[in-house]
XYZ file of C-alpha atoms in Angstrom:
580
model
C 34.091 91.626 23.288
C 34.207 89.990 19.760
C 31.184 88.124 18.396
C 31.635 84.448 18.544
C 30.218 82.462 15.490
C 27.107 80.444 16.069
C 27.818 76.841 15.159
C 24.598 74.882 15.954
C 21.304 75.236 17.656
C 19.048 72.489 18.882
C 15.409 73.260 18.416
C 12.577 72.257 20.711
C 8.906 72.009 20.120
C 6.288 73.308 22.418
C 5.808 70.016 24.190
C 9.373 70.181 25.384
C 10.649 67.173 23.392
C 13.549 67.463 21.215
C 12.855 67.537 17.462
C 15.144 66.104 14.755
C 18.482 67.803 15.085
C 19.274 70.386 12.421
C 22.382 72.335 11.702
C 21.836 76.049 11.948
C 24.032 77.957 9.628
C 24.141 81.585 10.567
C 24.827 83.912 7.621
C 25.238 87.470 8.643
C 24.352 90.101 6.275
C 27.568 92.026 6.058
C 25.801 95.202 4.880
C 23.572 95.079 7.948
C 26.531 94.877 10.284
C 27.789 98.253 9.354
C 28.208 100.413 12.470
C 28.129 103.623 10.639
C 24.566 104.281 11.657
C 24.057 102.027 14.607
C 27.177 102.565 16.733
C 26.406 103.583 20.318
C 27.478 107.157 21.292
C 30.943 107.516 22.515
C 32.245 104.373 20.812
C 34.653 104.941 17.982
C 34.083 103.100 14.856
C 36.758 100.483 13.785
C 37.909 100.308 10.315
C 36.806 97.305 8.393
C 38.838 94.117 8.595
C 40.329 92.354 5.667
C 37.093 90.129 5.233
C 34.908 93.175 5.074
C 33.546 93.105 8.577
C 34.163 96.008 10.836
C 35.996 95.272 14.049
C 36.489 97.056 17.410
C 39.262 97.447 19.652
C 40.109 94.301 21.621
C 39.748 96.268 24.904
C 36.247 97.521 23.992
C 33.079 95.424 24.013
C 31.068 94.875 20.934
C 27.412 95.584 20.471
C 24.890 94.616 17.884
C 21.618 96.508 17.826
C 18.285 94.771 18.082
C 17.555 96.310 14.771
C 20.385 94.320 13.070
C 18.907 91.404 11.095
C 20.330 87.858 11.325
C 19.236 85.349 8.591
C 19.031 81.683 9.681
C 18.955 78.766 6.962
C 17.859 75.213 8.193
C 19.537 72.300 6.349
C 18.043 68.789 7.222
C 20.441 65.732 7.421
C 18.730 62.839 5.616
C 21.691 60.526 5.383
C 21.735 59.072 8.920
C 18.021 57.963 9.061
C 18.333 56.481 5.618
C 21.300 54.505 6.601
C 19.578 53.318 9.722
C 16.493 52.139 7.777
C 18.631 50.413 5.251
C 20.577 48.558 7.966
C 17.264 47.319 9.403
C 16.268 45.886 6.057
C 19.697 44.354 5.658
C 19.451 42.639 8.915
C 15.905 41.389 8.157
C 16.968 39.962 4.856
C 19.920 38.342 6.462
C 17.770 36.694 9.164
C 15.272 35.532 6.563
C 18.017 34.190 4.316
C 19.628 32.289 7.204
C 16.323 30.822 8.228
C 15.484 29.671 4.644
C 18.908 28.119 4.231
C 18.606 26.415 7.625
C 15.099 25.007 6.806
C 16.336 23.861 3.436
C 19.267 22.110 4.915
C 17.000 20.482 7.564
C 14.503 19.402 4.912
C 17.224 17.986 2.758
C 18.737 16.032 5.625
C 15.360 14.753 6.710
C 14.494 13.721 3.100
C 17.797 11.811 2.577
C 17.674 10.481 6.076
C 14.262 8.835 5.339
C 15.516 7.402 2.128
C 18.750 6.069 3.865
C 16.513 4.450 6.494
C 14.327 2.824 3.854
C 17.404 1.762 1.856
C 19.354 0.158 4.736
C 16.828 -0.775 7.318
C 13.251 -0.927 6.085
C 13.597 -2.889 2.819
C 14.758 -6.339 3.776
C 17.015 -8.590 1.759
C 15.178 -11.168 -0.400
C 16.890 -14.295 0.829
C 15.532 -17.494 1.993
C 15.864 -18.289 5.724
C 17.541 -21.534 4.732
C 18.002 -23.868 1.861
C 14.787 -25.681 2.696
C 12.734 -22.620 1.858
C 14.183 -22.589 -1.636
C 13.466 -26.334 -2.037
C 9.872 -25.863 -1.166
C 9.558 -22.855 -3.393
C 9.141 -20.179 -0.710
C 12.553 -18.488 -1.114
C 11.499 -15.529 -3.024
C 7.734 -15.920 -3.583
C 7.080 -14.974 0.084
C 8.660 -11.468 -0.188
C 8.387 -8.463 -2.232
C 11.752 -7.742 -4.037
C 12.524 -4.059 -4.456
C 15.437 -4.722 -6.796
C 17.997 -5.268 -3.995
C 20.943 -7.440 -5.033
C 23.546 -9.493 -3.370
C 21.444 -10.094 -0.270
C 21.820 -6.573 0.985
C 18.203 -5.541 0.591
C 17.320 -2.010 -0.437
C 17.426 -1.040 -4.143
C 19.802 -1.799 -7.073
C 22.563 0.684 -7.270
C 22.612 0.388 -11.098
C 19.259 2.234 -11.233
C 20.819 5.544 -10.478
C 20.052 8.383 -8.120
C 16.665 9.453 -9.438
C 15.177 5.988 -10.069
C 16.276 4.704 -6.652
C 14.629 7.698 -5.048
C 11.401 7.112 -6.887
C 11.456 3.483 -5.960
C 12.002 4.204 -2.191
C 9.231 6.930 -2.355
C 6.917 4.228 -3.698
C 7.892 1.991 -0.795
C 7.079 4.808 1.701
C 3.805 5.553 0.052
C 2.731 1.882 0.014
C 3.732 1.071 3.595
C 3.380 4.420 5.407
C 0.500 5.931 3.516
C 0.207 9.364 1.896
C -0.775 11.511 4.914
C -3.982 11.958 6.805
C -6.700 9.703 5.783
C -4.537 7.040 4.217
C -3.633 4.848 7.112
C -2.492 1.309 6.451
C -2.522 -1.814 8.487
C 0.448 -3.989 9.583
C 0.430 -5.667 6.218
C 0.563 -2.467 4.312
C -3.092 -2.685 3.203
C -5.009 0.692 3.323
C -7.755 0.654 5.831
C -11.368 1.275 4.973
C -10.914 1.892 1.233
C -11.981 -0.485 -1.514
C -9.814 1.088 -4.243
C -6.524 0.841 -2.403
C -6.289 4.385 -0.887
C -4.299 7.410 -1.759
C -1.082 5.673 -0.634
C -1.312 3.048 -3.302
C -2.257 5.679 -5.916
C 0.894 7.608 -5.073
C 3.033 4.503 -5.057
C 1.706 3.598 -8.501
C 2.828 6.987 -9.835
C 6.292 6.653 -8.348
C 6.649 3.027 -9.764
C 5.572 4.156 -13.216
C 8.194 6.952 -13.083
C 10.779 4.418 -11.976
C 9.915 2.062 -14.840
C 10.294 4.804 -17.423
C 13.669 5.899 -15.947
C 14.887 2.283 -15.832
C 13.983 1.758 -19.488
C 16.209 4.628 -20.475
C 19.208 3.034 -18.820
C 21.112 0.454 -20.801
C 21.521 -2.948 -19.189
C 18.608 -2.422 -16.763
C 15.425 -3.149 -18.850
C 16.812 -6.293 -20.586
C 19.772 -8.676 -20.654
C 19.037 -9.914 -24.181
C 16.486 -9.333 -26.931
C 13.935 -11.629 -25.225
C 14.800 -11.680 -21.457
C 14.339 -8.987 -18.872
C 16.862 -8.354 -16.234
C 16.072 -9.398 -12.722
C 15.914 -5.740 -11.605
C 13.407 -4.856 -14.288
C 11.377 -7.960 -13.474
C 11.115 -6.718 -9.862
C 10.032 -3.349 -11.117
C 7.343 -4.784 -13.330
C 6.027 -7.120 -10.604
C 5.801 -4.325 -8.047
C 3.937 -1.996 -10.460
C 1.517 -4.717 -11.465
C 0.754 -5.649 -7.864
C -0.057 -2.094 -6.915
C -2.303 -1.588 -9.929
C -4.075 -4.859 -8.974
C -4.639 -3.624 -5.543
C -6.205 -0.348 -6.683
C -9.000 -2.561 -8.134
C -10.225 -0.270 -10.960
C -10.839 -1.763 -14.421
C -8.115 0.452 -15.855
C -5.646 -0.545 -13.180
C -6.471 -4.308 -13.677
C -6.060 -3.935 -17.382
C -2.617 -2.269 -17.007
C -1.580 -4.844 -14.475
C -2.477 -7.658 -16.904
C -0.381 -6.003 -19.546
C 2.633 -5.844 -17.161
C 2.185 -9.528 -16.277
C 1.996 -10.511 -19.914
C 5.253 -8.716 -20.479
C 6.757 -10.524 -17.551
C 5.452 -13.858 -18.708
C 7.038 -13.369 -22.127
C 10.387 -13.107 -20.538
C 10.020 -16.060 -18.001
C 8.636 -18.437 -20.648
C 11.854 -18.130 -22.600
C 13.860 -19.445 -19.732
C 13.669 -23.235 -19.298
C 14.564 -22.805 -15.642
C 11.624 -20.451 -14.893
C 8.703 -22.529 -16.176
C 7.223 -22.849 -12.729
C 7.403 -19.027 -12.222
C 5.911 -18.510 -15.735
C 2.973 -20.754 -14.761
C 2.416 -18.663 -11.642
C 2.326 -15.491 -13.859
C -0.053 -17.126 -16.276
C -2.492 -17.955 -13.449
C -2.350 -14.304 -12.414
C -3.111 -13.171 -15.959
C -6.089 -15.501 -16.105
C -7.395 -14.312 -12.830
C -7.135 -10.671 -13.873
C -8.906 -11.466 -17.145
C -11.710 -13.088 -15.216
C -12.061 -9.956 -13.193
C -12.386 -8.051 -16.415
C -15.106 -10.473 -17.664
C -12.872 -11.765 -20.352
C -13.592 -15.387 -19.903
C -12.097 -16.785 -23.044
C -8.765 -15.042 -22.431
C -8.890 -16.225 -18.742
C -9.426 -19.837 -19.728
C -6.630 -19.680 -22.262
C -4.122 -18.418 -19.726
C -5.245 -20.965 -17.020
C -4.746 -23.757 -19.510
C -1.381 -22.396 -20.442
C -0.422 -22.262 -16.699
C -1.201 -26.036 -16.529
C 1.066 -26.609 -19.544
C 4.081 -24.745 -18.122
C 3.710 -26.145 -14.669
C 4.039 -29.639 -16.048
C 6.832 -28.943 -18.403
C 10.144 -30.536 -17.731
C 13.632 -29.542 -18.841
C 13.812 -27.703 -22.033
C 10.707 -29.163 -23.533
C 8.552 -26.684 -25.559
C 5.137 -26.879 -27.072
C 3.439 -25.047 -29.825
C 0.852 -23.621 -27.356
C 3.659 -21.515 -25.739
C 2.775 -18.825 -28.244
C 0.017 -16.451 -27.307
C -3.159 -17.274 -29.044
C -2.949 -21.034 -28.986
C -4.266 -22.817 -25.902
C -3.893 -26.559 -25.080
C -6.902 -28.528 -24.021
C -7.711 -28.346 -20.353
C -6.729 -31.825 -18.885
C -5.810 -32.767 -15.417
C -2.352 -34.256 -15.227
C -2.035 -37.851 -14.105
C 0.592 -36.902 -11.548
C 1.760 -33.735 -9.983
C 5.144 -32.381 -11.058
C 8.024 -32.895 -8.627
C 8.553 -29.226 -7.848
C 6.543 -27.930 -4.957
C 6.094 -24.543 -6.644
C 4.849 -26.277 -9.837
C 2.424 -28.426 -7.663
C 0.887 -25.284 -6.216
C 0.652 -23.812 -9.747
C -1.216 -26.925 -11.023
C -3.776 -26.812 -8.144
C -4.345 -23.155 -8.318
C -4.940 -23.323 -12.100
C -7.414 -26.189 -11.612
C -9.309 -24.194 -8.944
C -9.609 -21.214 -11.260
C -10.746 -23.378 -14.147
C -13.202 -25.163 -11.904
C -14.815 -21.866 -10.772
C -14.968 -20.519 -14.320
C -16.761 -23.528 -15.789
C -19.171 -23.534 -12.965
C -20.018 -19.802 -13.169
C -20.545 -20.147 -16.924
C -22.805 -23.178 -16.354
C -20.585 -25.614 -18.078
C -21.313 -28.140 -15.400
C -20.022 -31.222 -17.173
C -16.589 -29.692 -17.632
C -16.650 -28.281 -14.087
C -17.521 -31.629 -12.497
C -14.897 -33.434 -14.521
C -12.146 -31.002 -13.464
C -13.120 -31.064 -9.903
C -13.356 -34.773 -9.493
C -10.128 -35.445 -11.347
C -8.338 -32.732 -9.282
C -9.611 -34.192 -6.018
C -8.458 -37.721 -7.038
C -5.135 -36.229 -8.041
C -4.668 -34.530 -4.702
C -5.712 -37.612 -2.823
C -3.286 -39.857 -4.644
C -0.454 -37.296 -4.180
C -1.073 -36.861 -0.433
C 1.810 -39.165 0.429
C 3.932 -38.395 -2.518
C 7.512 -37.448 -1.804
C 8.612 -34.041 -2.834
C 12.289 -33.600 -3.632
C 13.218 -36.039 -0.944
C 11.652 -34.053 1.929
C 8.922 -35.210 4.297
C 5.646 -36.469 2.982
C 2.555 -34.294 2.686
C 0.032 -36.507 4.417
C -2.458 -34.491 6.521
C -1.835 -36.828 9.514
C 1.813 -35.812 9.662
C 3.111 -34.307 12.923
C 2.328 -30.719 13.872
C 4.103 -27.722 12.582
C 6.220 -27.412 15.688
C 7.958 -30.703 15.055
C 7.953 -30.690 11.247
C 9.602 -28.743 8.583
C 7.791 -25.284 8.469
C 8.097 -24.859 4.671
C 6.916 -28.470 4.045
C 3.996 -28.079 6.444
C 2.899 -24.837 4.839
C 2.973 -26.522 1.347
C 0.855 -29.413 2.690
C -1.568 -26.885 4.249
C -1.794 -25.063 1.036
C -2.656 -28.199 -0.898
C -5.276 -29.201 1.676
C -6.859 -25.718 1.495
C -7.132 -25.866 -2.264
C -8.747 -29.319 -2.055
C -11.437 -27.835 0.248
C -12.180 -25.090 -2.324
C -12.565 -27.756 -5.004
C -14.922 -29.646 -2.694
C -17.093 -26.479 -2.279
C -17.135 -26.041 -6.117
C -18.131 -29.750 -6.550
C -20.915 -29.486 -3.963
C -22.336 -26.448 -5.846
C -22.127 -28.172 -9.163
C -23.710 -31.343 -7.929
C -26.630 -29.450 -6.421
C -27.108 -27.414 -9.427
C -27.215 -30.341 -11.729
C -29.474 -32.514 -9.509
C -31.907 -29.618 -8.830
C -32.230 -28.838 -12.554
C -32.749 -32.381 -13.652
C -36.303 -32.952 -15.003
C -38.361 -34.918 -12.530
C -40.137 -38.047 -13.664
C -43.858 -37.961 -13.679
C -45.445 -38.793 -10.259
C -41.853 -38.536 -8.726
C -41.548 -36.942 -5.261
C -37.835 -36.129 -4.902
C -37.051 -34.894 -1.535
C -34.728 -31.976 -0.949
C -32.472 -34.053 1.321
C -31.881 -36.500 -1.567
C -30.758 -33.681 -3.783
C -28.679 -31.974 -1.144
C -27.149 -35.222 0.369
C -24.120 -35.470 -1.951
C -23.397 -31.676 -1.668
C -23.607 -31.891 2.150
C -20.846 -34.504 2.186
C -18.446 -32.254 0.199
C -19.465 -29.144 2.099
C -18.637 -30.757 5.538
C -15.358 -32.078 4.181
C -14.417 -28.615 2.962
C -15.453 -26.967 6.196
C -13.604 -29.329 8.470
C -10.473 -29.280 6.186
C -10.339 -25.548 6.230
C -10.689 -25.449 9.997
C -7.880 -27.856 10.369
C -5.672 -25.702 8.162
C -6.503 -22.691 10.276
C -5.811 -24.470 13.453
C -2.463 -25.707 12.174
C -1.400 -22.139 11.088
C -2.314 -20.736 14.540
C -0.797 -23.728 16.328
C -3.844 -24.516 18.430
C -6.001 -27.536 18.792
C -8.973 -26.632 20.826
C -12.491 -26.564 19.227
C -13.813 -23.456 17.513
C -16.292 -22.694 20.268
C -13.447 -22.071 22.854
C -13.085 -18.481 21.534
C -15.590 -15.901 20.580
C -13.932 -15.318 17.247
C -11.429 -17.065 15.075
C -9.577 -13.695 14.792
C -8.422 -13.974 18.440
C -5.704 -16.392 17.291
C -2.800 -15.071 15.362
C -0.309 -16.739 13.168
C 1.995 -19.247 14.866
C 5.469 -17.949 15.619
C 7.102 -20.546 13.403
C 5.540 -18.888 10.493
C 5.305 -15.301 11.724
C 8.967 -15.030 12.548
C 10.143 -16.495 9.221
C 10.537 -13.727 6.672
C 9.980 -16.105 3.778
C 6.885 -17.816 5.178
C 5.126 -14.946 7.041
C 3.380 -13.531 3.990
C 2.133 -16.753 2.327
C 1.155 -18.210 5.619
C -0.881 -15.035 6.508
C -2.666 -15.171 3.201
C -3.376 -18.875 3.666
C -4.800 -18.294 7.056
C -7.012 -15.614 5.785
C -8.281 -17.776 2.896
C -8.892 -20.792 5.137
C -11.085 -18.712 7.469
C -13.101 -17.449 4.489
C -13.456 -20.949 3.082
C -14.585 -22.457 6.402
C -17.160 -19.671 6.836
C -18.542 -20.139 3.351
C -18.718 -23.876 3.577
C -20.652 -23.799 6.857
C -22.989 -21.148 5.490
C -23.855 -23.212 2.428
C -24.360 -26.326 4.510
C -26.785 -24.414 6.825
C -28.753 -23.183 3.795
C -29.205 -26.694 2.529
C -30.376 -27.831 6.009
C -32.895 -25.023 6.016
C -34.338 -26.183 2.743
C -35.219 -29.599 4.246
C -37.459 -27.768 6.769
C -37.440 -30.428 9.457
C -36.961 -29.691 13.214
C -33.648 -31.612 13.441
C -32.311 -30.027 10.289
C -33.222 -26.606 11.655
C -31.056 -27.258 14.570
C -28.165 -28.248 12.357
C -28.690 -25.263 10.173
C -28.396 -22.995 13.337
C -25.229 -24.697 14.272
C -23.800 -24.279 10.765
C -24.646 -20.637 10.676
C -23.111 -20.157 14.168
C -19.877 -21.600 12.926
C -19.885 -19.545 9.795
C -20.303 -16.348 11.931
C -17.408 -17.495 14.172
C -15.039 -17.904 11.241
C -16.216 -14.705 9.722
C -15.252 -12.626 12.857
C -17.545 -13.661 15.670
C -20.790 -12.195 16.894
C -19.475 -8.758 17.574
C -20.946 -6.159 15.286
C -18.575 -5.759 12.214
C -15.229 -6.201 13.695
C -12.371 -4.051 12.419
C -10.728 -7.244 10.978
C -13.630 -7.732 8.519
C -12.210 -4.996 6.348
C -9.268 -7.138 5.355
C -9.887 -10.869 6.319
C -13.646 -11.173 5.645
C -15.538 -8.791 3.526
C -18.322 -6.817 5.323
C -21.052 -8.104 3.035
C -20.052 -11.751 3.768
C -20.299 -11.139 7.505
C -23.618 -9.401 7.119
C -24.929 -12.406 5.053
C -23.837 -14.970 7.658
C -25.203 -12.915 10.458
C -28.625 -12.507 8.828
C -28.806 -16.275 8.227
C -27.845 -16.948 11.851
C -30.411 -14.456 13.191
C -33.201 -15.952 10.910
C -32.411 -19.444 12.059
C -32.290 -18.490 15.725
C -35.625 -16.712 15.602
C -37.239 -19.651 13.967
C -35.897 -21.946 16.779
C -37.239 -19.522 19.438
C -40.643 -19.404 17.853
C -40.768 -23.176 17.735
C -39.952 -23.277 21.497
C -36.513 -24.900 21.189
C-alpha cells in the first residue's frame, strides 16, 4: 500500500509526561528511496512518478527497507507561549492601573469631601445670636472668623480655589491636629505641648500660604490705599493668633508684625477705634513678652487713647513713635467694648510699672483705676441694665450684659492683687526709724485687705459663670463645675466666657496663695491656721488635691499647682507638729 506522509509526532520524555509539542517535518531523502537496489525479490520496480519518487502498483504493497534513512527536523513554536506571557502582563498592568485610578478617585473624593464638610458644616457663621450681643461688643469678638461672608460661614469665595483649600487645611490642622501625637482638646488647644504642637505649626504654614495667595489677588488684600478688606483682616488675625500660640520668640515677633499691620488699617477708620484699641493692647502684651518694655508701654498708652476717642477725633499720637501720657480717664467710654479695652490697658500698665519697680506710677494707676471701676459700677451702658455686682443672677439677666459686668469685676480683682503687691513692696522697703519695731502684720495688713477682696471677687465671678452658689468646699475641685448653659450654648459668648472662667480661677488661686504667705510671715498660731486655710483654697481653685489633674495643662499651669501644693503641705505639716 502507498506510504502515507507523516504529519506530526508528539514526543514523550522518560517520565511519561508530555513535553512541549513540536511539529515533526519528515523530509525523505529522495535518493535513498530508490528501489533499484533495495526492492524485495519478485516485486517489479515501478517507474518514477512525476515528482521523482518511484511508485508501485496500486494493487501491490509497498515496502521500505530498514536500511532506508529518514531525516527528521524539529521546529519549536515560540509564538504561543510568548503570547501567553504577554497576556498575563497586560492583565496585570490593567488590574494595577484600575486599582491606582480607583484609589486616586477615592482619595480625591475623600479630600474634597473633608473640605466640603469644613466649608459648610464645621466653620460656623460669624453672626451675633441677637442684637444685644452686638450692643455689648460680643458680636464678632467671641468667634474666629474664617473669612466667611453673608452669614453663611465657611470661607470667602473671592479667595479662589487654592487659597480656600489652604485656609480650610489650616482649620483642620488647628482643630483636628496633624496626626498621631498632636491631639487637641475641646477648645482646639494642643495637649501636653508648650509650643503649640505640630497641628499649630502646620496651620501656620497653611495660613502663611493663604496670605501670600490672597495678596496676589486684586481686591482681596485691600479696599483702598490705607484700609484692608475684611477678608484680609480675618486672614491676618488668624495667622497672628496661631503664631502667638506657638510661643517662640520668632513667632511672637511675627505675630506682633501682623497686629501692627492690622492696627494701621483699623486706626484709619473712625468707626473702628475700639477694635484698634484692642489690637494695640495685644501689640503691647506681645512686646512685653519679648522684653521690649518701652514699646509695650507705648502701645498700652495708645490703646487708652483710642479707646477714649469719640467720633472722628484724631490726635497727633496716632502716629507710631509718639505716645501720649499714661493717664486714667475720668469716666469710662460709653461703648462696652471700649470699656473693656480701657480696663485691660490699665491692668497691663499696672503690671509693667510694678515689675519694673516704678512703684509710684504703679500705685497711682491702680488706685485711680479701682476708683474708676467703683464709680462706674452703676453706670448705664447704651441704655441696657446696670453693671452693679448685686444685680440678679445670670439666669434672669441679659447674658451679654452679665458677662460684661463679670469681666469688669475680674479685672478689678487683678488690679487689687497688683496694688497689694505694690503696697507690701513699698512698706517693706521703707527704711525703719531707729529703735522702731515694725511688726510684719502692720506691713502686711493693707495688702491683706486687697488680697481678700481680689480672692472673693474672683470666686464670685467663677460662681456666676458656672451658675452655682454653694461654697467652694462643697466640691473637691473647682474644675468639677463647667460653664453655665446660658453661656456655653451661645456661640458668641462661649469663648469669652470660657476664657473669663479660666482667668477667674487662676486669679482666685493666686490671691489666696499670696494671702497665705503673708499670714505665714506673721508666725503666730492663729495666723498659721489662716495660712493653711488660704493655701487649701488656693489648691482648690488650682484643680484640687488630686495629683496634677489633666485640666492643669490648660487652665492652671503645672508649676503654679506645684507651688500651691507645696505651700499647703508645708503649712499642714507645721500644724501637725504643733498638735493642732
